[in-house]
Amino acid sequence: SKRRSMVSQNNQQQGEGIQYSFDPANRQAVLSALQSKLSLTPLQRRISYPRNEMAHINNPQRHFVMDLSIMGFGKISLPLPLPEVSGQWGLATLFLRIKDSGLIILLKLLLLERSVLVVGETTEEVTACTTALLELLDPYKWASAFMPLLPRDMLDFVSSPVPFIAGMIVEGKQHLHSIIHDHGVKDSMLQGLSIVNLVSGKLIVTREQGTSDMLRRSFQTIPELSLYQKRLEEYCKSPSSNLRSFQSFFKHGASLKESLTLRKIKHVIKKHMAQFTVGLTDKPDAWQQYGEFNEGSGTFDFCPDKFIQPLKDRMIFQIQFQEMMAHTQLFVGYVEELQLAHEKRSDLLSGPSAQFIARWVELHWHARFSR
């Protein structure tokens, strides 16, 4: 038949079955047939994770299945919705390597339009992580250079005056060391460049004067994000986790629990990023009060000072309020209650009851492991 003529059989048995090979003359026909077969139906494209968390976890996983044995391939089965290479695997890789605090600092650097170089050992992790950074900037859009994979001989690109997000493959520790300690890279780090080292799991923050100190002093942990990090780390400890391997993730996707955790992580990050637009989005036309319409050109000119000054005033008044409140008897009484609670807790932990419980636990613990 026509389909069978697309591939030729080598009558040589290898392992479990017959080895198939492409007939070069029919390669285009094979690729066209694969393209027509390997496409989702409109109904399959609309499949998404339920918004309800319990339904997300408990709903049976649906799959796209296609049997290509007639063309010399095996059966293809992919979970629906399809695995998101950058949105799930790339995010998980970043989150697990540089942790929640590193990721938030990295995103703030990008909001300041500072350059970022992502270095890693595989094409998959570097391109997925660089693309994930673009998605995590939502609701903002990166307006400068983006090169998910920079050739090795283009390291001088880091000296570009234009902000960029770029990735580069390293071939061993020696190559990695040569990149990080390259004179051009060191000079660029004084001008705003930061490096995401996926090999060692470190974020090397720019040494640009004022920027790193500002980020360090203004940084605040996001407790919710720290909890999700611990949860994701626990999931990834399992040998069955597909987040441990790009090949496994591409074939099977994240587990339902992992995909839910990643969705919550993205929600928390998006909420954190949106706080910097407070005032601009309070009402549909709120942004208009922070600029002026240029009648001559017919354009709207945004005035940063009009946006920043109310924020400064609000912060000054907030500090004044807290300063006045700190001198009230109400606030002093609250601090005294904290002190009393601390003393009471210390007395309980060092009292006879606590010592009795500690001796009992120690006795039974030794008895258990001495058997």
mmCIF file of N, CA and C in Angstrom, residues 16-117:
data_model
loop_
_atom_site.group_PDB
_atom_site.id
_atom_site.type_symbol
_atom_site.label_atom_id
_atom_site.label_comp_id
_atom_site.label_asym_id
_atom_site.label_seq_id
_atom_site.Cartn_x
_atom_site.Cartn_y
_atom_site.Cartn_z
ATOM 1 N N GLU A 16 14.062 -6.514 19.811
ATOM 2 C CA GLU A 16 12.678 -6.891 20.025
ATOM 3 C C GLU A 16 11.894 -6.980 18.717
ATOM 4 N N GLY A 17 12.365 -6.383 17.604
ATOM 5 C CA GLY A 17 11.546 -6.415 16.398
ATOM 6 C C GLY A 17 12.318 -6.026 15.174
ATOM 7 N N ILE A 18 11.568 -5.670 14.131
ATOM 8 C CA ILE A 18 12.161 -5.336 12.845
ATOM 9 C C ILE A 18 12.611 -3.890 12.848
ATOM 10 N N GLN A 19 13.736 -3.594 12.253
ATOM 11 C CA GLN A 19 14.238 -2.232 12.171
ATOM 12 C C GLN A 19 13.710 -1.603 10.883
ATOM 13 N N TYR A 20 13.123 -0.415 11.006
ATOM 14 C CA TYR A 20 12.610 0.308 9.852
ATOM 15 C C TYR A 20 13.551 1.459 9.539
ATOM 16 N N SER A 21 13.639 1.809 8.263
ATOM 17 C CA SER A 21 14.433 2.962 7.886
ATOM 18 C C SER A 21 13.693 3.736 6.799
ATOM 19 N N PHE A 22 13.937 5.027 6.719
ATOM 20 C CA PHE A 22 13.283 5.858 5.728
ATOM 21 C C PHE A 22 13.842 5.583 4.335
ATOM 22 N N ASP A 23 12.960 5.558 3.358
ATOM 23 C CA ASP A 23 13.385 5.583 1.968
ATOM 24 C C ASP A 23 13.596 7.052 1.615
ATOM 25 N N PRO A 24 14.827 7.491 1.324
ATOM 26 C CA PRO A 24 15.089 8.917 1.081
ATOM 27 C C PRO A 24 14.165 9.518 0.034
ATOM 28 N N ALA A 25 13.760 8.725 -0.946
ATOM 29 C CA ALA A 25 12.904 9.246 -2.009
ATOM 30 C C ALA A 25 11.516 9.609 -1.488
ATOM 31 N N ASN A 26 11.119 8.985 -0.376
ATOM 32 C CA ASN A 26 9.771 9.218 0.162
ATOM 33 C C ASN A 26 9.796 10.003 1.472
ATOM 34 N N ARG A 27 10.939 10.611 1.803
ATOM 35 C CA ARG A 27 11.056 11.297 3.092
ATOM 36 C C ARG A 27 10.025 12.403 3.240
ATOM 37 N N GLN A 28 9.822 13.198 2.195
ATOM 38 C CA GLN A 28 8.867 14.296 2.267
ATOM 39 C C GLN A 28 7.450 13.775 2.488
ATOM 40 N N ALA A 29 7.128 12.631 1.828
ATOM 41 C CA ALA A 29 5.798 12.052 1.988
ATOM 42 C C ALA A 29 5.590 11.555 3.418
ATOM 43 N N VAL A 30 6.660 10.977 4.017
ATOM 44 C CA VAL A 30 6.566 10.500 5.398
ATOM 45 C C VAL A 30 6.351 11.673 6.351
ATOM 46 N N LEU A 31 7.129 12.739 6.167
ATOM 47 C CA LEU A 31 7.000 13.898 7.043
ATOM 48 C C LEU A 31 5.626 14.554 6.905
ATOM 49 N N SER A 32 5.105 14.614 5.691
ATOM 50 C CA SER A 32 3.774 15.191 5.475
ATOM 51 C C SER A 32 2.702 14.356 6.147
ATOM 52 N N ALA A 33 2.858 13.030 6.063
ATOM 53 C CA ALA A 33 1.882 12.143 6.704
ATOM 54 C C ALA A 33 1.937 12.277 8.222
ATOM 55 N N LEU A 34 3.167 12.374 8.772
ATOM 56 C CA LEU A 34 3.310 12.556 10.220
ATOM 57 C C LEU A 34 2.685 13.874 10.662
ATOM 58 N N GLN A 35 2.899 14.916 9.883
ATOM 59 C CA GLN A 35 2.357 16.226 10.232
ATOM 60 C C GLN A 35 0.836 16.217 10.256
ATOM 61 N N SER A 36 0.235 15.496 9.325
ATOM 62 C CA SER A 36 -1.234 15.443 9.283
ATOM 63 C C SER A 36 -1.797 14.574 10.395
ATOM 64 N N LYS A 37 -1.063 13.527 10.750
ATOM 65 C CA LYS A 37 -1.546 12.619 11.791
ATOM 66 C C LYS A 37 -1.322 13.192 13.193
ATOM 67 N N LEU A 38 -0.157 13.784 13.415
ATOM 68 C CA LEU A 38 0.201 14.242 14.751
ATOM 69 C C LEU A 38 -0.339 15.651 15.003
ATOM 70 N N SER A 39 -1.619 15.786 14.990
ATOM 71 C CA SER A 39 -2.259 17.068 15.282
ATOM 72 C C SER A 39 -3.475 16.818 16.168
ATOM 73 N N LEU A 40 -3.692 17.730 17.107
ATOM 74 C CA LEU A 40 -4.808 17.594 18.035
ATOM 75 C C LEU A 40 -6.106 18.023 17.379
ATOM 76 N N THR A 41 -7.180 17.400 17.780
ATOM 77 C CA THR A 41 -8.500 17.812 17.328
ATOM 78 C C THR A 41 -8.871 19.115 18.055
ATOM 79 N N PRO A 42 -9.832 19.876 17.524
ATOM 80 C CA PRO A 42 -10.262 21.096 18.233
ATOM 81 C C PRO A 42 -10.671 20.833 19.679
ATOM 82 N N LEU A 43 -11.302 19.692 19.936
ATOM 83 C CA LEU A 43 -11.712 19.349 21.295
ATOM 84 C C LEU A 43 -10.507 19.095 22.178
ATOM 85 N N GLN A 44 -9.496 18.404 21.647
ATOM 86 C CA GLN A 44 -8.284 18.123 22.417
ATOM 87 C C GLN A 44 -7.501 19.403 22.717
ATOM 88 N N ARG A 45 -7.541 20.365 21.791
ATOM 89 C CA ARG A 45 -6.830 21.629 22.021
ATOM 90 C C ARG A 45 -7.445 22.418 23.161
ATOM 91 N N ARG A 46 -8.742 22.218 23.395
ATOM 92 C CA ARG A 46 -9.437 22.986 24.440
ATOM 93 C C ARG A 46 -9.292 22.370 25.827
ATOM 94 N N ILE A 47 -8.697 21.187 25.915
ATOM 95 C CA ILE A 47 -8.529 20.534 27.220
ATOM 96 C C ILE A 47 -7.546 21.334 28.073
ATOM 97 N N SER A 48 -7.924 21.630 29.283
ATOM 98 C CA SER A 48 -7.065 22.372 30.206
ATOM 99 C C SER A 48 -7.242 21.807 31.610
ATOM 100 N N TYR A 49 -6.336 22.208 32.518
ATOM 101 C CA TYR A 49 -6.442 21.760 33.897
ATOM 102 C C TYR A 49 -7.637 22.446 34.564
ATOM 103 N N PRO A 50 -8.388 21.726 35.404
ATOM 104 C CA PRO A 50 -9.508 22.352 36.129
ATOM 105 C C PRO A 50 -9.010 23.450 37.065
ATOM 106 N N ARG A 51 -9.816 24.469 37.261
ATOM 107 C CA ARG A 51 -9.436 25.547 38.177
ATOM 108 C C ARG A 51 -9.485 25.081 39.620
ATOM 109 N N ASN A 52 -10.436 24.210 39.927
ATOM 110 C CA ASN A 52 -10.559 23.693 41.281
ATOM 111 C C ASN A 52 -9.374 22.776 41.595
ATOM 112 N N GLU A 53 -8.731 22.999 42.735
ATOM 113 C CA GLU A 53 -7.519 22.249 43.065
ATOM 114 C C GLU A 53 -7.789 20.755 43.261
ATOM 115 N N MET A 54 -8.892 20.421 43.932
ATOM 116 C CA MET A 54 -9.209 19.006 44.149
ATOM 117 C C MET A 54 -9.516 18.309 42.831
ATOM 118 N N ALA A 55 -10.231 19.013 41.952
ATOM 119 C CA ALA A 55 -10.529 18.426 40.643
ATOM 120 C C ALA A 55 -9.246 18.262 39.830
ATOM 121 N N HIS A 56 -8.312 19.208 39.980
ATOM 122 C CA HIS A 56 -7.032 19.131 39.289
ATOM 123 C C HIS A 56 -6.277 17.857 39.688
ATOM 124 N N ILE A 57 -6.298 17.548 40.976
ATOM 125 C CA ILE A 57 -5.561 16.388 41.483
ATOM 126 C C ILE A 57 -6.270 15.073 41.165
ATOM 127 N N ASN A 58 -7.594 15.073 41.260
ATOM 128 C CA ASN A 58 -8.344 13.809 41.205
ATOM 129 C C ASN A 58 -8.875 13.445 39.825
ATOM 130 N N ASN A 59 -8.953 14.413 38.915
ATOM 131 C CA ASN A 59 -9.458 14.101 37.577
ATOM 132 C C ASN A 59 -8.514 13.150 36.852
ATOM 133 N N PRO A 60 -9.074 12.150 36.149
ATOM 134 C CA PRO A 60 -8.202 11.219 35.408
ATOM 135 C C PRO A 60 -7.469 11.954 34.288
ATOM 136 N N GLN A 61 -6.222 11.587 34.066
ATOM 137 C CA GLN A 61 -5.395 12.214 33.033
ATOM 138 C C GLN A 61 -5.808 11.711 31.662
ATOM 139 N N ARG A 62 -6.117 12.627 30.756
ATOM 140 C CA ARG A 62 -6.454 12.250 29.386
ATOM 141 C C ARG A 62 -5.202 12.288 28.513
ATOM 142 N N HIS A 63 -5.225 11.548 27.397
ATOM 143 C CA HIS A 63 -4.033 11.415 26.562
ATOM 144 C C HIS A 63 -4.383 11.537 25.078
ATOM 145 N N PHE A 64 -3.405 12.017 24.350
ATOM 146 C CA PHE A 64 -3.447 11.978 22.889
ATOM 147 C C PHE A 64 -2.683 10.731 22.473
ATOM 148 N N VAL A 65 -3.361 9.812 21.786
ATOM 149 C CA VAL A 65 -2.759 8.533 21.406
ATOM 150 C C VAL A 65 -2.813 8.378 19.894
ATOM 151 N N MET A 66 -1.700 7.982 19.315
ATOM 152 C CA MET A 66 -1.638 7.741 17.877
ATOM 153 C C MET A 66 -0.748 6.551 17.615
ATOM 154 N N ASP A 67 -1.290 5.559 16.899
ATOM 155 C CA ASP A 67 -0.539 4.353 16.564
ATOM 156 C C ASP A 67 0.092 4.531 15.182
ATOM 157 N N LEU A 68 1.415 4.594 15.136
ATOM 158 C CA LEU A 68 2.136 4.810 13.882
ATOM 159 C C LEU A 68 2.923 3.568 13.467
ATOM 160 N N SER A 69 2.498 2.404 13.947
ATOM 161 C CA SER A 69 3.249 1.179 13.642
ATOM 162 C C SER A 69 3.253 0.880 12.147
ATOM 163 N N ILE A 70 2.190 1.299 11.427
ATOM 164 C CA ILE A 70 2.129 1.036 9.996
ATOM 165 C C ILE A 70 3.191 1.821 9.237
ATOM 166 N N MET A 71 3.697 2.892 9.898
ATOM 167 C CA MET A 71 4.731 3.710 9.266
ATOM 168 C C MET A 71 6.119 3.388 9.809
ATOM 169 N N GLY A 72 6.206 2.355 10.612
ATOM 170 C CA GLY A 72 7.506 1.967 11.136
ATOM 171 C C GLY A 72 7.839 2.550 12.478
ATOM 172 N N PHE A 73 6.860 3.233 13.122
ATOM 173 C CA PHE A 73 7.069 3.810 14.439
ATOM 174 C C PHE A 73 6.185 3.093 15.448
ATOM 175 N N GLY A 74 6.452 3.340 16.719
ATOM 176 C CA GLY A 74 5.610 2.759 17.755
ATOM 177 C C GLY A 74 4.406 3.637 18.047
ATOM 178 N N LYS A 75 3.710 3.313 19.121
ATOM 179 C CA LYS A 75 2.553 4.095 19.533
ATOM 180 C C LYS A 75 3.017 5.339 20.276
ATOM 181 N N ILE A 76 2.417 6.467 19.955
ATOM 182 C CA ILE A 76 2.724 7.726 20.614
ATOM 183 C C ILE A 76 1.588 8.065 21.567
ATOM 184 N N SER A 77 1.937 8.372 22.814
ATOM 185 C CA SER A 77 0.939 8.752 23.819
ATOM 186 C C SER A 77 1.461 9.954 24.589
ATOM 187 N N LEU A 78 0.719 11.059 24.547
ATOM 188 C CA LEU A 78 1.107 12.281 25.242
ATOM 189 C C LEU A 78 -0.036 12.746 26.130
ATOM 190 N N PRO A 79 0.282 13.224 27.336
ATOM 191 C CA PRO A 79 -0.777 13.690 28.239
ATOM 192 C C PRO A 79 -1.406 14.982 27.720
ATOM 193 N N LEU A 80 -2.679 15.152 28.053
ATOM 194 C CA LEU A 80 -3.397 16.381 27.710
ATOM 195 C C LEU A 80 -3.849 17.070 28.982
ATOM 196 N N PRO A 81 -3.678 18.413 29.076
ATOM 197 C CA PRO A 81 -3.035 19.260 28.074
ATOM 198 C C PRO A 81 -1.569 18.911 27.880
ATOM 199 N N LEU A 82 -1.033 19.267 26.709
ATOM 200 C CA LEU A 82 0.346 18.904 26.383
ATOM 201 C C LEU A 82 1.335 19.511 27.384
ATOM 202 N N PRO A 83 2.419 18.806 27.674
ATOM 203 C CA PRO A 83 3.438 19.340 28.602
ATOM 204 C C PRO A 83 3.980 20.679 28.106
ATOM 205 N N GLU A 84 4.154 21.635 29.015
ATOM 206 C CA GLU A 84 4.689 22.953 28.682
ATOM 207 C C GLU A 84 6.184 22.948 28.980
ATOM 208 N N VAL A 85 6.978 22.935 27.929
ATOM 209 C CA VAL A 85 8.428 22.811 28.084
ATOM 210 C C VAL A 85 9.005 23.968 28.897
ATOM 211 N N SER A 86 8.649 25.194 28.541
ATOM 212 C CA SER A 86 9.185 26.347 29.273
ATOM 213 C C SER A 86 8.334 26.667 30.500
ATOM 214 N N GLY A 87 7.007 26.626 30.349
ATOM 215 C CA GLY A 87 6.117 27.014 31.432
ATOM 216 C C GLY A 87 6.116 26.068 32.616
ATOM 217 N N GLN A 88 6.483 24.805 32.397
ATOM 218 C CA GLN A 88 6.515 23.838 33.494
ATOM 219 C C GLN A 88 7.942 23.343 33.751
ATOM 220 N N TRP A 89 8.551 22.701 32.750
ATOM 221 C CA TRP A 89 9.883 22.136 32.977
ATOM 222 C C TRP A 89 10.931 23.235 33.170
ATOM 223 N N GLY A 90 10.860 24.286 32.348
ATOM 224 C CA GLY A 90 11.805 25.388 32.486
ATOM 225 C C GLY A 90 11.649 26.101 33.815
ATOM 226 N N LEU A 91 10.394 26.359 34.210
ATOM 227 C CA LEU A 91 10.135 27.004 35.498
ATOM 228 C C LEU A 91 10.627 26.136 36.646
ATOM 229 N N ALA A 92 10.325 24.836 36.604
ATOM 230 C CA ALA A 92 10.754 23.929 37.672
ATOM 231 C C ALA A 92 12.278 23.885 37.775
ATOM 232 N N THR A 93 12.961 23.866 36.630
ATOM 233 C CA THR A 93 14.425 23.836 36.628
ATOM 234 C C THR A 93 14.995 25.088 37.280
ATOM 235 N N LEU A 94 14.486 26.254 36.893
ATOM 236 C CA LEU A 94 14.933 27.509 37.505
ATOM 237 C C LEU A 94 14.650 27.518 39.000
ATOM 238 N N PHE A 95 13.455 27.122 39.357
ATOM 239 C CA PHE A 95 12.998 27.188 40.744
ATOM 240 C C PHE A 95 13.812 26.272 41.645
ATOM 241 N N LEU A 96 14.153 25.096 41.129
ATOM 242 C CA LEU A 96 14.898 24.128 41.929
ATOM 243 C C LEU A 96 16.396 24.442 41.968
ATOM 244 N N ARG A 97 16.912 25.113 40.937
ATOM 245 C CA ARG A 97 18.355 25.398 40.895
ATOM 246 C C ARG A 97 18.695 26.646 41.707
ATOM 247 N N ILE A 98 18.018 27.776 41.431
ATOM 248 C CA ILE A 98 18.402 29.025 42.109
ATOM 249 C C ILE A 98 17.434 29.396 43.228
ATOM 250 N N LYS A 99 16.466 28.536 43.511
ATOM 251 C CA LYS A 99 15.532 28.690 44.630
ATOM 252 C C LYS A 99 14.606 29.895 44.436
ATOM 253 N N ASP A 100 13.648 30.007 45.344
ATOM 254 C CA ASP A 100 12.633 31.051 45.215
ATOM 255 C C ASP A 100 13.233 32.449 45.337
ATOM 256 N N SER A 101 14.152 32.640 46.283
ATOM 257 C CA SER A 101 14.742 33.972 46.484
ATOM 258 C C SER A 101 15.553 34.390 45.263
ATOM 259 N N GLY A 102 16.332 33.458 44.705
ATOM 260 C CA GLY A 102 17.130 33.771 43.530
ATOM 261 C C GLY A 102 16.272 34.124 42.329
ATOM 262 N N LEU A 103 15.151 33.418 42.175
ATOM 263 C CA LEU A 103 14.275 33.672 41.029
ATOM 264 C C LEU A 103 13.623 35.045 41.128
ATOM 265 N N ILE A 104 13.196 35.436 42.330
ATOM 266 C CA ILE A 104 12.580 36.753 42.500
ATOM 267 C C ILE A 104 13.593 37.868 42.232
ATOM 268 N N ILE A 105 14.819 37.711 42.722
ATOM 269 C CA ILE A 105 15.868 38.707 42.460
ATOM 270 C C ILE A 105 16.155 38.785 40.961
ATOM 271 N N LEU A 106 16.202 37.625 40.308
ATOM 272 C CA LEU A 106 16.464 37.580 38.868
ATOM 273 C C LEU A 106 15.378 38.320 38.085
ATOM 274 N N LEU A 107 14.125 38.115 38.455
ATOM 275 C CA LEU A 107 13.027 38.788 37.764
ATOM 276 C C LEU A 107 13.065 40.301 38.010
ATOM 277 N N LYS A 108 13.463 40.700 39.211
ATOM 278 C CA LYS A 108 13.589 42.134 39.483
ATOM 279 C C LYS A 108 14.707 42.749 38.645
ATOM 280 N N LEU A 109 15.781 42.016 38.433
ATOM 281 C CA LEU A 109 16.849 42.500 37.562
ATOM 282 C C LEU A 109 16.341 42.709 36.144
ATOM 283 N N LEU A 110 15.518 41.785 35.673
ATOM 284 C CA LEU A 110 14.953 41.914 34.333
ATOM 285 C C LEU A 110 13.975 43.083 34.254
ATOM 286 N N LEU A 111 13.232 43.330 35.342
ATOM 287 C CA LEU A 111 12.334 44.482 35.362
ATOM 288 C C LEU A 111 13.119 45.788 35.267
ATOM 289 N N LEU A 112 14.360 45.776 35.734
ATOM 290 C CA LEU A 112 15.233 46.948 35.619
ATOM 291 C C LEU A 112 15.979 46.961 34.284
ATOM 292 N N GLU A 113 15.642 45.985 33.419
ATOM 293 C CA GLU A 113 16.272 45.840 32.104
ATOM 294 C C GLU A 113 17.777 45.657 32.214
ATOM 295 N N ARG A 114 18.174 44.776 33.134
ATOM 296 C CA ARG A 114 19.565 44.377 33.254
ATOM 297 C C ARG A 114 19.751 43.059 32.505
ATOM 298 N N SER A 115 20.905 42.873 31.915
ATOM 299 C CA SER A 115 21.175 41.688 31.098
ATOM 300 C C SER A 115 21.359 40.442 31.959
ATOM 301 N N VAL A 116 20.960 39.287 31.395
ATOM 302 C CA VAL A 116 21.087 38.005 32.087
ATOM 303 C C VAL A 116 21.640 36.967 31.118
ATOM 304 N N LEU A 117 22.679 36.252 31.556
ATOM 305 C CA LEU A 117 23.255 35.149 30.788
ATOM 306 C C LEU A 117 22.993 33.853 31.544
#
